[in-house]
Amino acid sequence: MTDSTMTPNDAFSSNSSASDGSGCDVASLLSHAREDARQQQLPFAGSLTPVDAWRLVQLGAATLVDVRTNEERKFVGHVPDSQHVAWATGTALTRNPRFVKEFESKLKEKAAVFLLLCRSGKRSAAAAEALSKAGFVNVFNITEGFEGEINETQQRGQLGGWRLHSLPWVQD
């Protein structure tokens, strides 16, 4: 774990070869995600699994930003100490026209590493694209999202997702 006075960007730039002892190397995780993004022609820096995203957060190498609605965070749960900027609002998931401006005002460092989390990884991918177009160069989508995809019985939480991987989360 990095010193709590370091920002995620400081940790990345000064300790890009940091490891959590399990072979997790910040630089190689991000490099691999960038290469996959190039191959898939993604319009943002790349995608990471929930487990890899959590490793980066634990190492202090990235900031996790939940882009779900306030309602989702409150009633479904959220990652402790994550930042929040809603990509959409309300139960109708109305696109937040101020998303980029709100993100910029809350998370000013455009070169910092940001990991975006939504319900299944779709909204966070769209948010990552919007932020990349706005000049954020290290924005990564967290695949599977918080709850994962819907299964054959129309339920979430059984096909991937932050919670399925038993990563830290709380519910209000």
Short mmCIF file of C-alpha atoms in Angstrom, two decimals, residues 4-5 9-10 21 26 34 43-44 52 66 79 81-83 85 90 111 113 121 125 128 140 148 158:
data_model
loop_
_atom_site.label_atom_id
_atom_site.label_comp_id
_atom_site.label_asym_id
_atom_site.label_seq_id
_atom_site.Cartn_x
_atom_site.Cartn_y
_atom_site.Cartn_z
CA SER A 4 -1.84 7.83 2.17
CA THR A 5 -0.47 11.28 1.33
CA ASN A 9 -0.93 9.67 -10.03
CA ASP A 10 2.12 10.06 -7.73
CA GLY A 21 3.28 -9.42 -3.77
CA VAL A 26 1.08 -1.68 -12.21
CA ARG A 34 -3.74 -0.47 -23.43
CA PRO A 43 -11.86 4.84 -27.90
CA PHE A 44 -10.36 4.97 -24.38
CA ASP A 52 -7.12 -6.16 -11.51
CA ASP A 66 -18.45 4.86 -9.78
CA VAL A 79 -17.16 0.33 -3.21
CA ASP A 81 -13.95 5.25 -0.61
CA SER A 82 -14.77 5.30 -4.32
CA GLN A 83 -15.47 8.60 -6.02
CA VAL A 85 -19.86 11.05 -10.79
CA GLY A 90 -32.70 8.57 -11.95
CA ALA A 111 -3.15 12.43 -16.49
CA VAL A 113 -5.33 6.81 -13.75
CA GLY A 121 -19.41 -2.28 -17.84
CA ALA A 125 -17.28 2.28 -21.31
CA ALA A 128 -14.58 6.42 -20.54
CA PHE A 140 -10.04 2.55 -17.98
CA GLY A 148 -22.29 -8.34 -14.08
CA GLN A 158 -24.12 -14.58 -11.17
#
